[in-house]
Every structure is written in structure tokens, then in C-alpha cells.
Tab-separated table of C-alpha atoms in Angstrom:
chain	number	residue	atom	x	y	z
A	1	UNK	CA	-15.790	-14.377	87.471
A	2	UNK	CA	-12.170	-14.654	88.601
A	3	UNK	CA	-9.881	-11.661	89.065
A	4	UNK	CA	-6.621	-11.271	90.943
A	5	UNK	CA	-3.540	-9.139	91.291
A	6	UNK	CA	-0.318	-11.051	90.636
A	7	UNK	CA	3.124	-9.756	91.517
A	8	UNK	CA	6.487	-11.287	90.665
A	9	UNK	CA	9.123	-9.815	92.962
A	10	UNK	CA	12.642	-11.168	93.253
A	11	UNK	CA	11.654	-14.465	91.640
A	12	UNK	CA	8.701	-15.023	94.003
A	13	UNK	CA	4.993	-14.938	93.153
A	14	UNK	CA	2.470	-13.056	95.304
A	15	UNK	CA	-1.290	-12.977	94.700
A	16	UNK	CA	-4.226	-10.951	95.999
A	17	UNK	CA	-7.716	-12.195	95.106
A	18	UNK	CA	-10.270	-9.615	94.012
A	19	UNK	CA	-12.864	-12.104	92.774
A	20	UNK	CA	-12.765	-15.893	93.178
A	21	UNK	CA	-16.417	-16.774	93.500
A	22	UNK	CA	-18.481	-19.950	93.297
A	23	UNK	CA	-17.478	-22.019	90.254
A	24	UNK	CA	-14.025	-20.494	90.028
A	25	UNK	CA	-12.939	-21.697	93.452
A	26	UNK	CA	-12.467	-25.057	91.698
A	27	UNK	CA	-10.519	-23.653	88.759
A	28	UNK	CA	-8.849	-20.579	90.240
A	29	UNK	CA	-5.502	-22.440	90.544
A	30	UNK	CA	-5.687	-23.177	86.812
A	31	UNK	CA	-5.663	-19.425	86.145
A	32	UNK	CA	-2.608	-18.741	88.319
A	33	UNK	CA	-0.568	-21.779	87.269
A	34	UNK	CA	0.436	-20.289	83.880
A	35	UNK	CA	2.398	-17.643	85.762
A	36	UNK	CA	3.786	-20.073	88.350
A	37	UNK	CA	4.969	-22.528	85.676
A	38	UNK	CA	6.461	-19.711	83.605
A	39	UNK	CA	8.346	-18.484	86.652
A	40	UNK	CA	9.590	-22.015	87.350
A	41	UNK	CA	10.895	-22.431	83.796
A	42	UNK	CA	12.150	-18.841	83.483
A	43	UNK	CA	13.422	-17.954	86.990
A	44	UNK	CA	15.031	-14.679	85.906
A	45	UNK	CA	11.807	-12.926	84.982
A	46	UNK	CA	11.768	-9.207	85.808
A	47	UNK	CA	9.543	-7.883	88.573
A	48	UNK	CA	5.990	-7.243	87.386
A	49	UNK	CA	2.707	-6.141	88.934
A	50	UNK	CA	-0.407	-7.023	86.934
A	51	UNK	CA	-4.144	-7.706	87.156
A	52	UNK	CA	-5.729	-10.758	85.539
A	53	UNK	CA	-9.452	-10.956	84.780
A	54	UNK	CA	-9.532	-14.569	83.635
A	55	UNK	CA	-13.091	-14.745	82.335
A	56	UNK	CA	-14.601	-15.868	79.024
A	57	UNK	CA	-14.638	-12.454	77.389
A	58	UNK	CA	-12.321	-9.408	77.400
A	59	UNK	CA	-13.479	-6.423	79.454
A	60	UNK	CA	-12.196	-3.110	78.035
A	61	UNK	CA	-14.553	-2.351	75.143
A	62	UNK	CA	-13.596	-0.147	72.208
A	63	UNK	CA	-16.622	-0.442	69.906
A	64	UNK	CA	-16.174	1.966	67.014
A	65	UNK	CA	-19.634	3.511	66.798
A	66	UNK	CA	-20.498	7.185	67.378
A	67	UNK	CA	-21.947	6.346	70.787
A	68	UNK	CA	-19.151	4.131	72.093
A	69	UNK	CA	-16.264	5.950	70.417
A	70	UNK	CA	-17.148	9.280	72.023
A	71	UNK	CA	-17.575	7.516	75.367
A	72	UNK	CA	-14.203	5.798	74.989
A	73	UNK	CA	-12.408	9.017	74.095
A	74	UNK	CA	-14.020	10.827	77.013
A	75	UNK	CA	-12.883	8.136	79.448
A	76	UNK	CA	-9.386	7.651	77.994
A	77	UNK	CA	-8.341	10.766	76.019
A	78	UNK	CA	-4.674	9.809	76.269
A	79	UNK	CA	-3.591	13.268	77.416
A	80	UNK	CA	-3.994	14.814	80.829
A	81	UNK	CA	-7.246	16.728	81.225
A	82	UNK	CA	-7.431	19.950	83.225
A	83	UNK	CA	-7.770	19.116	86.885
A	84	UNK	CA	-9.843	20.887	89.472
A	85	UNK	CA	-8.084	23.187	91.896
A	86	UNK	CA	-6.338	21.182	94.578
A	87	UNK	CA	-7.073	17.824	92.915
A	88	UNK	CA	-4.343	15.285	92.308
A	89	UNK	CA	-4.185	13.091	89.240
A	90	UNK	CA	-2.009	10.160	88.249
A	91	UNK	CA	-0.081	10.701	85.000
A	92	UNK	CA	-1.584	7.491	83.557
A	93	UNK	CA	-5.185	8.188	84.609
A	94	UNK	CA	-6.232	9.056	81.049
A	95	UNK	CA	-5.114	5.709	79.597
A	96	UNK	CA	-7.024	2.388	79.602
A	97	UNK	CA	-6.016	0.121	82.503
A	98	UNK	CA	-3.662	-2.736	81.549
A	99	UNK	CA	-5.818	-5.824	82.085
A	100	UNK	CA	-5.000	-9.417	81.137
A	101	UNK	CA	-7.844	-11.654	79.919
A	102	UNK	CA	-8.188	-15.214	78.622
A	103	UNK	CA	-9.365	-13.981	75.223
A	104	UNK	CA	-8.816	-10.832	73.202
A	105	UNK	CA	-10.503	-9.208	70.210
A	106	UNK	CA	-10.285	-6.235	67.865
A	107	UNK	CA	-13.044	-4.574	69.863
A	108	UNK	CA	-11.186	-4.659	73.187
A	109	UNK	CA	-7.906	-3.431	74.660
A	110	UNK	CA	-7.245	-6.376	76.994
A	111	UNK	CA	-3.865	-8.114	76.951
A	112	UNK	CA	-3.695	-11.898	76.350
A	113	UNK	CA	-3.526	-14.417	79.194
A	114	UNK	CA	-3.625	-18.206	79.019
A	115	UNK	CA	-7.056	-19.815	79.175
A	116	UNK	CA	-7.522	-21.979	82.267
A	117	UNK	CA	-7.843	-25.118	80.099
A	118	UNK	CA	-4.057	-25.224	79.653
A	119	UNK	CA	-3.665	-25.999	83.369
A	120	UNK	CA	-6.707	-28.082	84.262
A	121	UNK	CA	-6.508	-29.956	87.602
A	122	UNK	CA	-4.377	-33.090	87.492
A	123	UNK	CA	-6.916	-34.957	89.639
A	124	UNK	CA	-10.479	-35.871	88.577
A	125	UNK	CA	-12.737	-32.830	88.168
A	126	UNK	CA	-16.181	-32.065	86.787
A	127	UNK	CA	-15.020	-30.783	83.391
A	128	UNK	CA	-13.014	-34.008	82.950
A	129	UNK	CA	-10.458	-32.532	80.531
A	130	UNK	CA	-6.830	-33.340	81.464
A	131	UNK	CA	-4.218	-30.573	81.653
A	132	UNK	CA	-2.518	-29.620	78.390
A	133	UNK	CA	0.814	-31.176	79.373
A	134	UNK	CA	-0.940	-34.562	79.447
A	135	UNK	CA	-3.554	-34.134	76.723
A	136	UNK	CA	-1.290	-32.512	74.112
A	137	UNK	CA	1.105	-35.471	73.621
A	138	UNK	CA	-1.746	-37.926	74.187
A	139	UNK	CA	-3.892	-36.460	71.402
A	140	UNK	CA	-0.951	-36.225	69.025
A	141	UNK	CA	-0.307	-39.939	69.500
A	142	UNK	CA	-3.973	-40.912	69.254
A	143	UNK	CA	-4.687	-38.792	66.187
A	144	UNK	CA	-1.640	-40.218	64.415
A	145	UNK	CA	-3.253	-43.660	64.719
A	146	UNK	CA	-6.256	-42.590	62.592
A	147	UNK	CA	-5.577	-42.801	58.852
A	148	UNK	CA	-6.938	-40.036	56.642
A	149	UNK	CA	-8.579	-42.590	54.369
A	150	UNK	CA	-10.491	-44.073	57.322
A	151	UNK	CA	-11.975	-40.820	58.608
A	152	UNK	CA	-15.761	-40.439	58.524
A	153	UNK	CA	-16.964	-38.025	55.811
A	154	UNK	CA	-19.114	-35.876	58.118
A	155	UNK	CA	-18.648	-32.471	59.743
A	156	UNK	CA	-19.142	-33.220	63.435
A	157	UNK	CA	-19.808	-31.267	66.619
A	158	UNK	CA	-20.251	-32.927	69.998
A	159	UNK	CA	-21.000	-31.098	73.235
A	160	UNK	CA	-23.156	-28.228	74.396
A	161	UNK	CA	-25.752	-26.853	71.955
A	162	UNK	CA	-27.106	-24.117	74.229
A	163	UNK	CA	-25.992	-21.005	72.352
A	164	UNK	CA	-28.127	-19.565	69.520
A	165	UNK	CA	-25.209	-20.158	67.140
A	166	UNK	CA	-25.011	-23.850	67.957
A	167	UNK	CA	-28.783	-24.185	67.872
A	168	UNK	CA	-28.610	-22.989	64.274
A	169	UNK	CA	-25.850	-25.514	63.672
A	170	UNK	CA	-28.099	-28.282	65.021
A	171	UNK	CA	-30.986	-27.193	62.781
A	172	UNK	CA	-28.779	-27.303	59.696
A	173	UNK	CA	-27.441	-30.729	60.694
A	174	UNK	CA	-30.984	-32.021	61.093
A	175	UNK	CA	-31.794	-31.130	57.499
A	176	UNK	CA	-28.397	-32.189	56.072
A	177	UNK	CA	-27.580	-35.592	57.626
A	178	UNK	CA	-25.493	-36.463	54.566
A	179	UNK	CA	-22.864	-33.849	55.487
A	180	UNK	CA	-23.211	-33.081	59.222
A	181	UNK	CA	-23.600	-34.643	62.665
A	182	UNK	CA	-24.361	-32.615	65.798
A	183	UNK	CA	-24.282	-34.735	68.956
A	184	UNK	CA	-25.743	-32.744	71.867
A	185	UNK	CA	-24.201	-33.563	75.225
A	186	UNK	CA	-24.072	-31.615	78.500
A	187	UNK	CA	-21.482	-31.871	81.274
A	188	UNK	CA	-24.079	-33.491	83.541
A	189	UNK	CA	-24.772	-36.182	80.941
A	190	UNK	CA	-21.465	-37.870	81.697
A	191	UNK	CA	-22.964	-39.352	84.863
A	192	UNK	CA	-25.934	-40.740	82.918
A	193	UNK	CA	-24.655	-41.681	79.470
A	194	UNK	CA	-22.243	-44.591	79.708
A	195	UNK	CA	-21.828	-45.713	76.095
A	196	UNK	CA	-20.034	-44.102	73.190
A	197	UNK	CA	-21.601	-43.305	69.830
A	198	UNK	CA	-19.298	-45.941	68.326
A	199	UNK	CA	-20.606	-48.614	70.701
A	200	UNK	CA	-24.206	-47.733	69.810
A	201	UNK	CA	-23.531	-47.626	66.074
A	202	UNK	CA	-24.466	-43.938	65.886
A	203	UNK	CA	-21.147	-42.406	64.856
A	204	UNK	CA	-21.873	-42.604	61.102
A	205	UNK	CA	-25.492	-41.516	61.387
A	206	UNK	CA	-25.650	-37.858	60.438
A	207	UNK	CA	-28.182	-35.285	61.586
A	208	UNK	CA	-28.941	-34.008	65.087
A	209	UNK	CA	-29.008	-36.391	68.051
A	210	UNK	CA	-29.552	-35.463	71.696
A	211	UNK	CA	-28.227	-37.038	74.903
A	212	UNK	CA	-27.721	-40.506	73.435
A	213	UNK	CA	-23.977	-41.109	73.500
A	214	UNK	CA	-20.584	-39.521	74.016
A	215	UNK	CA	-17.267	-39.528	72.157
A	216	UNK	CA	-13.732	-39.778	73.449
A	217	UNK	CA	-11.138	-37.384	72.052
A	218	UNK	CA	-9.739	-40.159	69.857
A	219	UNK	CA	-13.204	-40.976	68.526
A	220	UNK	CA	-13.735	-37.322	67.611
A	221	UNK	CA	-10.545	-37.526	65.558
A	222	UNK	CA	-12.181	-40.202	63.384
A	223	UNK	CA	-14.182	-37.492	61.619
A	224	UNK	CA	-12.628	-35.842	58.582
A	225	UNK	CA	-14.277	-32.482	59.343
A	226	UNK	CA	-14.720	-30.953	62.803
A	227	UNK	CA	-16.934	-27.965	63.603
A	228	UNK	CA	-15.840	-25.039	65.765
A	229	UNK	CA	-18.709	-22.670	66.598
A	230	UNK	CA	-19.570	-20.059	69.213
A	231	UNK	CA	-20.793	-21.212	72.606
A	232	UNK	CA	-22.697	-19.297	75.318
A	233	UNK	CA	-19.403	-17.950	76.632
A	234	UNK	CA	-16.019	-18.648	75.097
A	235	UNK	CA	-15.411	-22.220	73.891
A	236	UNK	CA	-11.778	-23.291	74.264
A	237	UNK	CA	-12.020	-26.430	72.100
A	238	UNK	CA	-10.352	-25.021	68.948
A	239	UNK	CA	-6.881	-26.167	69.983
A	240	UNK	CA	-8.102	-29.696	70.710
A	241	UNK	CA	-9.835	-29.959	67.327
A	242	UNK	CA	-6.707	-28.867	65.457
A	243	UNK	CA	-4.676	-31.647	67.086
A	244	UNK	CA	-6.924	-34.266	65.472
A	245	UNK	CA	-5.454	-33.980	61.990
A	246	UNK	CA	-8.925	-33.269	60.614
A	247	UNK	CA	-10.134	-30.154	58.793
A	248	UNK	CA	-11.545	-27.703	61.317
A	249	UNK	CA	-14.475	-25.758	59.871
A	250	UNK	CA	-14.572	-22.470	61.776
A	251	UNK	CA	-18.097	-21.004	61.821
A	252	UNK	CA	-17.534	-17.238	62.089
A	253	UNK	CA	-21.033	-16.282	63.263
A	254	UNK	CA	-20.662	-15.195	66.919
A	255	UNK	CA	-16.908	-15.813	67.053
A	256	UNK	CA	-15.554	-12.451	68.196
A	257	UNK	CA	-12.879	-13.464	70.736
A	258	UNK	CA	-9.633	-15.373	70.257
A	259	UNK	CA	-6.997	-17.040	72.402
A	260	UNK	CA	-3.415	-15.851	72.025
A	261	UNK	CA	-2.248	-18.694	69.757
A	262	UNK	CA	-5.021	-18.132	67.188
A	263	UNK	CA	-3.205	-15.078	65.841
A	264	UNK	CA	-0.529	-17.465	64.532
A	265	UNK	CA	-3.056	-19.397	62.418
A	266	UNK	CA	-4.197	-18.579	58.884
A	267	UNK	CA	-7.667	-19.389	57.505
A	268	UNK	CA	-7.392	-21.473	54.362
A	269	UNK	CA	-4.022	-22.791	55.539
A	270	UNK	CA	-4.525	-24.220	59.040
A	271	UNK	CA	-8.346	-24.356	58.995
A	272	UNK	CA	-11.241	-23.227	56.796
A	273	UNK	CA	-13.968	-20.712	57.576
A	274	UNK	CA	-17.645	-20.302	56.747
A	275	UNK	CA	-19.766	-17.244	57.606
A	276	UNK	CA	-22.728	-19.097	59.162
A	277	UNK	CA	-23.977	-22.563	60.035
A	278	UNK	CA	-26.015	-22.591	56.827
A	279	UNK	CA	-22.765	-22.543	54.826
A	280	UNK	CA	-21.355	-25.734	56.367
A	281	UNK	CA	-22.923	-28.301	53.971
A	282	UNK	CA	-21.538	-26.494	50.910
A	283	UNK	CA	-18.078	-26.340	52.513
A	284	UNK	CA	-18.169	-30.078	53.226
A	285	UNK	CA	-19.086	-30.771	49.600
A	286	UNK	CA	-16.246	-28.529	48.429
A	287	UNK	CA	-13.731	-30.305	50.670
A	288	UNK	CA	-14.938	-33.695	49.464
A	289	UNK	CA	-14.296	-32.628	45.874
A	290	UNK	CA	-10.817	-31.343	46.827
A	291	UNK	CA	-9.589	-34.064	49.146
A	292	UNK	CA	-5.892	-33.299	48.641
A	293	UNK	CA	-6.455	-29.673	49.698
A	294	UNK	CA	-8.521	-30.802	52.700
A	295	UNK	CA	-5.748	-33.147	53.770
A	296	UNK	CA	-3.119	-30.408	53.435
A	297	UNK	CA	-5.163	-28.054	55.635
A	298	UNK	CA	-5.678	-30.773	58.241
A	299	UNK	CA	-1.959	-31.587	58.331
A	300	UNK	CA	-0.958	-27.919	58.552
A	301	UNK	CA	-3.318	-27.262	61.460
A	302	UNK	CA	-2.092	-30.308	63.340
A	303	UNK	CA	1.568	-29.465	62.699
A	304	UNK	CA	1.092	-25.922	63.955
A	305	UNK	CA	-0.557	-27.037	67.206
A	306	UNK	CA	1.960	-29.851	67.664
A	307	UNK	CA	4.572	-27.200	68.468
A	308	UNK	CA	2.383	-25.587	71.144
A	309	UNK	CA	3.509	-27.667	74.108
A	310	UNK	CA	3.885	-26.326	77.639
A	311	UNK	CA	7.478	-25.265	76.954
A	312	UNK	CA	6.332	-23.051	74.067
A	313	UNK	CA	3.330	-21.759	76.002
A	314	UNK	CA	5.545	-20.595	78.861
A	315	UNK	CA	8.013	-19.044	76.396
A	316	UNK	CA	5.153	-16.910	75.128
A	317	UNK	CA	4.243	-15.954	78.689
A	318	UNK	CA	7.847	-15.087	79.538
A	319	UNK	CA	8.202	-12.851	76.475
A	320	UNK	CA	4.867	-11.207	77.238
A	321	UNK	CA	5.890	-10.434	80.818
A	322	UNK	CA	9.299	-9.096	79.783
A	323	UNK	CA	7.644	-6.708	77.363
A	324	UNK	CA	5.093	-5.699	79.982
A	325	UNK	CA	7.796	-4.992	82.577
A	326	UNK	CA	9.533	-2.536	80.231
A	327	UNK	CA	6.399	-0.412	80.216
A	328	UNK	CA	5.940	-0.273	83.978
A	329	UNK	CA	6.496	3.169	85.436
A	330	UNK	CA	6.888	2.039	89.036
A	331	UNK	CA	8.786	-0.475	91.143
A	332	UNK	CA	6.540	-3.423	92.142
A	333	UNK	CA	6.236	-4.146	95.844
A	334	UNK	CA	4.241	-6.949	97.426
A	335	UNK	CA	0.943	-5.787	98.895
A	336	UNK	CA	0.550	-5.924	102.663
A	337	UNK	CA	-2.115	-8.600	102.397
A	338	UNK	CA	-0.617	-10.513	99.468
A	339	UNK	CA	-0.076	-14.279	99.655
A	340	UNK	CA	3.159	-15.878	98.522
A	341	UNK	CA	2.789	-18.884	96.208
A	342	UNK	CA	5.712	-21.222	95.534
A	343	UNK	CA	4.058	-24.518	94.509
A	344	UNK	CA	0.857	-25.803	92.914
A	345	UNK	CA	-0.326	-27.207	96.250
A	346	UNK	CA	-0.062	-23.739	97.804
A	347	UNK	CA	-2.886	-22.769	95.446
A	348	UNK	CA	-5.083	-25.776	96.226
A	349	UNK	CA	-4.749	-25.134	99.970
A	350	UNK	CA	-5.410	-21.427	99.531
A	351	UNK	CA	-8.603	-21.897	97.479
A	352	UNK	CA	-9.999	-24.919	99.340
A	353	UNK	CA	-13.333	-24.349	101.095
A	354	UNK	CA	-13.580	-27.804	102.643
A	355	UNK	CA	-11.140	-30.456	103.794
A	356	UNK	CA	-12.199	-32.976	101.138
A	357	UNK	CA	-11.457	-30.389	98.439
A	358	UNK	CA	-7.861	-29.981	99.579
A	359	UNK	CA	-7.311	-33.713	100.043
A	360	UNK	CA	-8.683	-34.489	96.590
A	361	UNK	CA	-6.769	-31.908	94.562
A	362	UNK	CA	-3.404	-31.857	96.342
A	363	UNK	CA	-0.663	-33.227	94.087
A	364	UNK	CA	2.031	-33.664	96.777
A	365	UNK	CA	4.511	-32.958	93.984
A	366	UNK	CA	7.241	-30.491	94.859
A	367	UNK	CA	8.544	-30.507	91.276
A	368	UNK	CA	5.898	-27.833	90.610
A	369	UNK	CA	7.658	-25.464	93.011
A	370	UNK	CA	9.417	-22.335	91.842
A	371	UNK	CA	11.979	-22.905	94.584
A	372	UNK	CA	11.855	-26.659	95.323
A	373	UNK	CA	13.223	-27.806	98.688
A	374	UNK	CA	16.588	-29.505	98.898
A	375	UNK	CA	16.420	-33.331	98.758
A	376	UNK	CA	17.645	-33.540	102.362
A	377	UNK	CA	15.166	-30.972	103.697
A	378	UNK	CA	12.728	-32.001	106.422
A	379	UNK	CA	9.196	-31.252	105.259
A	380	UNK	CA	6.199	-30.624	107.466
A	381	UNK	CA	2.876	-28.791	107.705
A	382	UNK	CA	1.434	-26.515	106.639
A	383	UNK	CA	3.418	-26.027	103.440
A	384	UNK	CA	5.104	-29.415	102.928
A	385	UNK	CA	7.745	-27.796	100.768
A	386	UNK	CA	5.729	-24.810	99.587
A	387	UNK	CA	5.080	-21.435	101.143
A	388	UNK	CA	1.518	-21.999	102.397
A	389	UNK	CA	0.839	-20.370	105.769
A	390	UNK	CA	-2.897	-20.775	106.263
A	391	UNK	CA	-4.250	-18.196	103.807
A	392	UNK	CA	-7.810	-18.225	102.420
A	393	UNK	CA	-9.762	-16.128	99.937
A	394	UNK	CA	-11.266	-13.029	101.551
A	395	UNK	CA	-15.015	-13.059	101.993
A	396	UNK	CA	-15.435	-9.904	99.926
A	397	UNK	CA	-13.716	-11.672	97.022
A	398	UNK	CA	-15.568	-14.958	97.526
A	399	UNK	CA	-19.125	-13.654	97.320
A	400	UNK	CA	-21.191	-11.364	95.146
A	401	UNK	CA	-22.298	-8.705	97.633
A	402	UNK	CA	-24.654	-6.866	95.304
A	403	UNK	CA	-28.208	-6.327	96.575
A	404	UNK	CA	-29.738	-8.999	94.331
A	405	UNK	CA	-27.122	-11.646	95.197
A	406	UNK	CA	-25.530	-12.118	98.664
A	407	UNK	CA	-25.455	-8.650	100.255
A	408	UNK	CA	-25.198	-10.036	103.820
A	409	UNK	CA	-22.722	-12.859	103.191
A	410	UNK	CA	-19.799	-11.090	104.859
A	411	UNK	CA	-21.498	-9.412	107.827
A	412	UNK	CA	-20.081	-12.086	110.126
A	413	UNK	CA	-18.778	-15.628	110.254
A	414	UNK	CA	-21.254	-18.444	109.598
A	415	UNK	CA	-20.662	-22.185	109.518
A	416	UNK	CA	-21.293	-22.421	105.773
A	417	UNK	CA	-18.470	-19.926	105.119
A	418	UNK	CA	-15.728	-22.536	105.199
A	419	UNK	CA	-12.319	-21.640	103.832
A	420	UNK	CA	-13.006	-17.916	104.056
A	421	UNK	CA	-10.964	-15.060	105.487
A	422	UNK	CA	-12.453	-11.932	107.051
A	423	UNK	CA	-9.159	-10.029	107.005
A	424	UNK	CA	-8.844	-6.636	105.339
A	425	UNK	CA	-6.707	-6.159	102.239
A	426	UNK	CA	-3.951	-4.736	104.444
A	427	UNK	CA	-3.771	-7.934	106.534
A	428	UNK	CA	-2.671	-11.478	105.789
A	429	UNK	CA	-5.883	-13.383	104.881
A	430	UNK	CA	-5.875	-16.044	107.589
A	431	UNK	CA	-8.784	-18.444	107.960
A	432	UNK	CA	-11.430	-17.598	110.561
A	433	UNK	CA	-10.537	-19.166	113.962
A	434	UNK	CA	-14.001	-20.764	114.259
A	435	UNK	CA	-13.835	-22.495	110.890
A	436	UNK	CA	-14.393	-26.255	111.267
A	437	UNK	CA	-15.002	-27.114	107.589
A	438	UNK	CA	-11.543	-26.445	106.304
A	439	UNK	CA	-8.618	-27.533	106.080
């Protein structure tokens, strides 16, 4: 889980980590960069103070059932409840907290934030996907090189098959090899599987195959129909599939959350939907019989996503933040222990736990800075043009301190706690003086 408080004050960005644990230390910068890049492109943004819970699923539930509805209304009645004698109460205490999340749904009250996949690390990383600013134009060019007439007449999914929804998809593919191909592949397989399905002659063989081969993005675009189905958490591949110029078949079973851009897409126009995995073969047969319609849907989906470059993404963010600022009832002020962030490398230094981490991910590119240094400026450590001053994630934000996890992790400094601050939230989160692992 990753959660932070972000404040834009006078054109500067300040962050305070609430949760940045384990896996997300590698991708935490990717969750802050949407705001930093928006601020760089739109320097006159109003002051805002917000909390981002950048996880797979939204957090503020509003299930409309007798049980949950009564609970929701009791927690957030929308009007001030009688207060006990002598008690104080904020005027907004009876409203749901404004929380930004990577996905939103009809069953939640979260506000939309950009998924971390838009700002993947520019250097090599374990998920391997390039940042959107690189992959977006690259996929548009590669998909344009694949003619519609040459696309393979199968509905294809490649990747993880761990969720119950994708397991059902694999079962259907196994019994309908004439219409479907499910190619199971895990992240760890990339170190073991060296050859593509095309090289092994398996790309036209339908059915269900496991851990045999992989496909590049361009090779995935060779299929006329691409499957989008629910993963264990949220799967952010929809936007990549639409760029292929193929028909995306959206399997609705288990798909409850959406990214912000999905609300600008229409089923039947930009993609097609089926209720369950069992309905995929019939949809493929229908699309085969109506090839001109299938081609129109594929072209419309690709055209829509072609406009969603980084400039448009940050325009959305800027408009979102302007609207949010109009609803603030207070004047934002930087927290006492907040960390100022001016450049992408400020984030990599802040989140690094070990020296190799910082050395690997640093871009040394001051064009990412909100306030880039003058060309004649003399640069030196620690910021090298940014605002970094030795901050690290606080221990209480870095570790799960619940009784069944790491309850004693923050009782005192230990050698394995590299890149960790023991400062309170009212102090600047400097690294521990005995830290020899970082950075």
C-alpha cells in the first residue's frame, strides 16, 4: 500500500509519507510524478492539500445494501450531529474524507488519481513496462505497421492467470482453441523464458498454454481481438490494448473499478463487452461475421487513446486540482515534517533504501524539475539541481507495525533498516546517523 499527503504551495510540491512499504518503495516515485509533471507543465496551479491512496482499489465504500447503507449514513450523515457537552467538532466531520485513488467505481466515493503505470521508472525495473511518454508514441507507431488484414483471428490474453476470472478465461480457451488463446506468463518468467511465441511457432495455436513463450507489445498487436479481464488486483493493461488497433473484448465479470480515462470510452464504439468468459467465443464469431464493424471499433478505440498523451494526462490533472482547490475550506500550509520535491531525482533519493537503488534509478535530468536551475548555475550534492536535503521515509510509514507483521521494526535502529528515518512527523525526516547502507 502507498499513501501520502501532497501539498502544492506557491508553486512548490511538498510530500509527507503515511505508507510507502515494501514493494512500493520501488514505485512510490511513479505515484508522485503525475503531480510533479502537472506542476511543471502548469506552474500556476492553485495551492492544494490532498491525500493520495494510490492502491489497486478505491477505499471509501458506499455499497447500497441495507447493512452498508445504514452504516454509511451513520458515519457520514452530511449534517452536524448533536455533540456532547464540551466536545469540539469540525464542520466537515460528517462528510466522507476526500481521498484520491488510482481507480474509482460507482460503489466508492474516491476521487480519481493517475495509475502509477503512466510514470513507470525510466531505467530498467522488474515490471519492465516503459513510462507512458515513451510507450505511447512507440505503440502507436508499431501498431500502425500491422495491417488489419494480417491480424490473427484469435482473441488473445497473455500474462498473469492467477485470478478466478482469468482462470475461467483459460478454461474457456482450452475448450475453444479455434477462437481463443490464453498464454500464461508471470513476471518471474521473464528471466527464464527467452523466446517469443512467434519464434516458437505458437502464436497461431489457440487454446491455453503455460510458461512457454512471451510476446512483445508489437506481437500482441498482431491479434485481431484482445482480451481485457479482471486480475487479482487492478489490471492497468486496458490502455495498452486499445493502442493496438485491435478489438478489445472487455470481460465484465469482476471488473468493478475503472481508471479516469475509461469514463470517456463507450462500449460498442471503442471496445465491445461480454458478461463472462464463457461469452467470448460467441463474440469472436460475431465479430468475424461483421468484420467492417470490428474494424471500426478497433480504429475508434485506437484513435481515442492516441489523444491521451502526457500533455493531455496532465491537463486532466490540472483541471482536477483546480476544481478541488475551489472546494477547500482552509489555506494549505506545508507540514512541519514535509519534504520539498522539485525534480524526479529528489524522489529517487528520498525513497532509496540502498546506494545501488539510488545509483540505478537516478535520471540526472534536470528537465524534470519544476524550477530547473539556470544554465550557468553551479550544481553540487546533495540535490544536484533539485531540492533534496537528505530526507528518507519514516520508519512508521515504511513498515507494517501490526502485531502479525513487523510490530518491533521501529523500536530502534538496525543495520537492515537502510534508508529509514526515525524522526517524528513534526521533524524533517533525516536519515539515521548510523546508516551505512544508503545513500
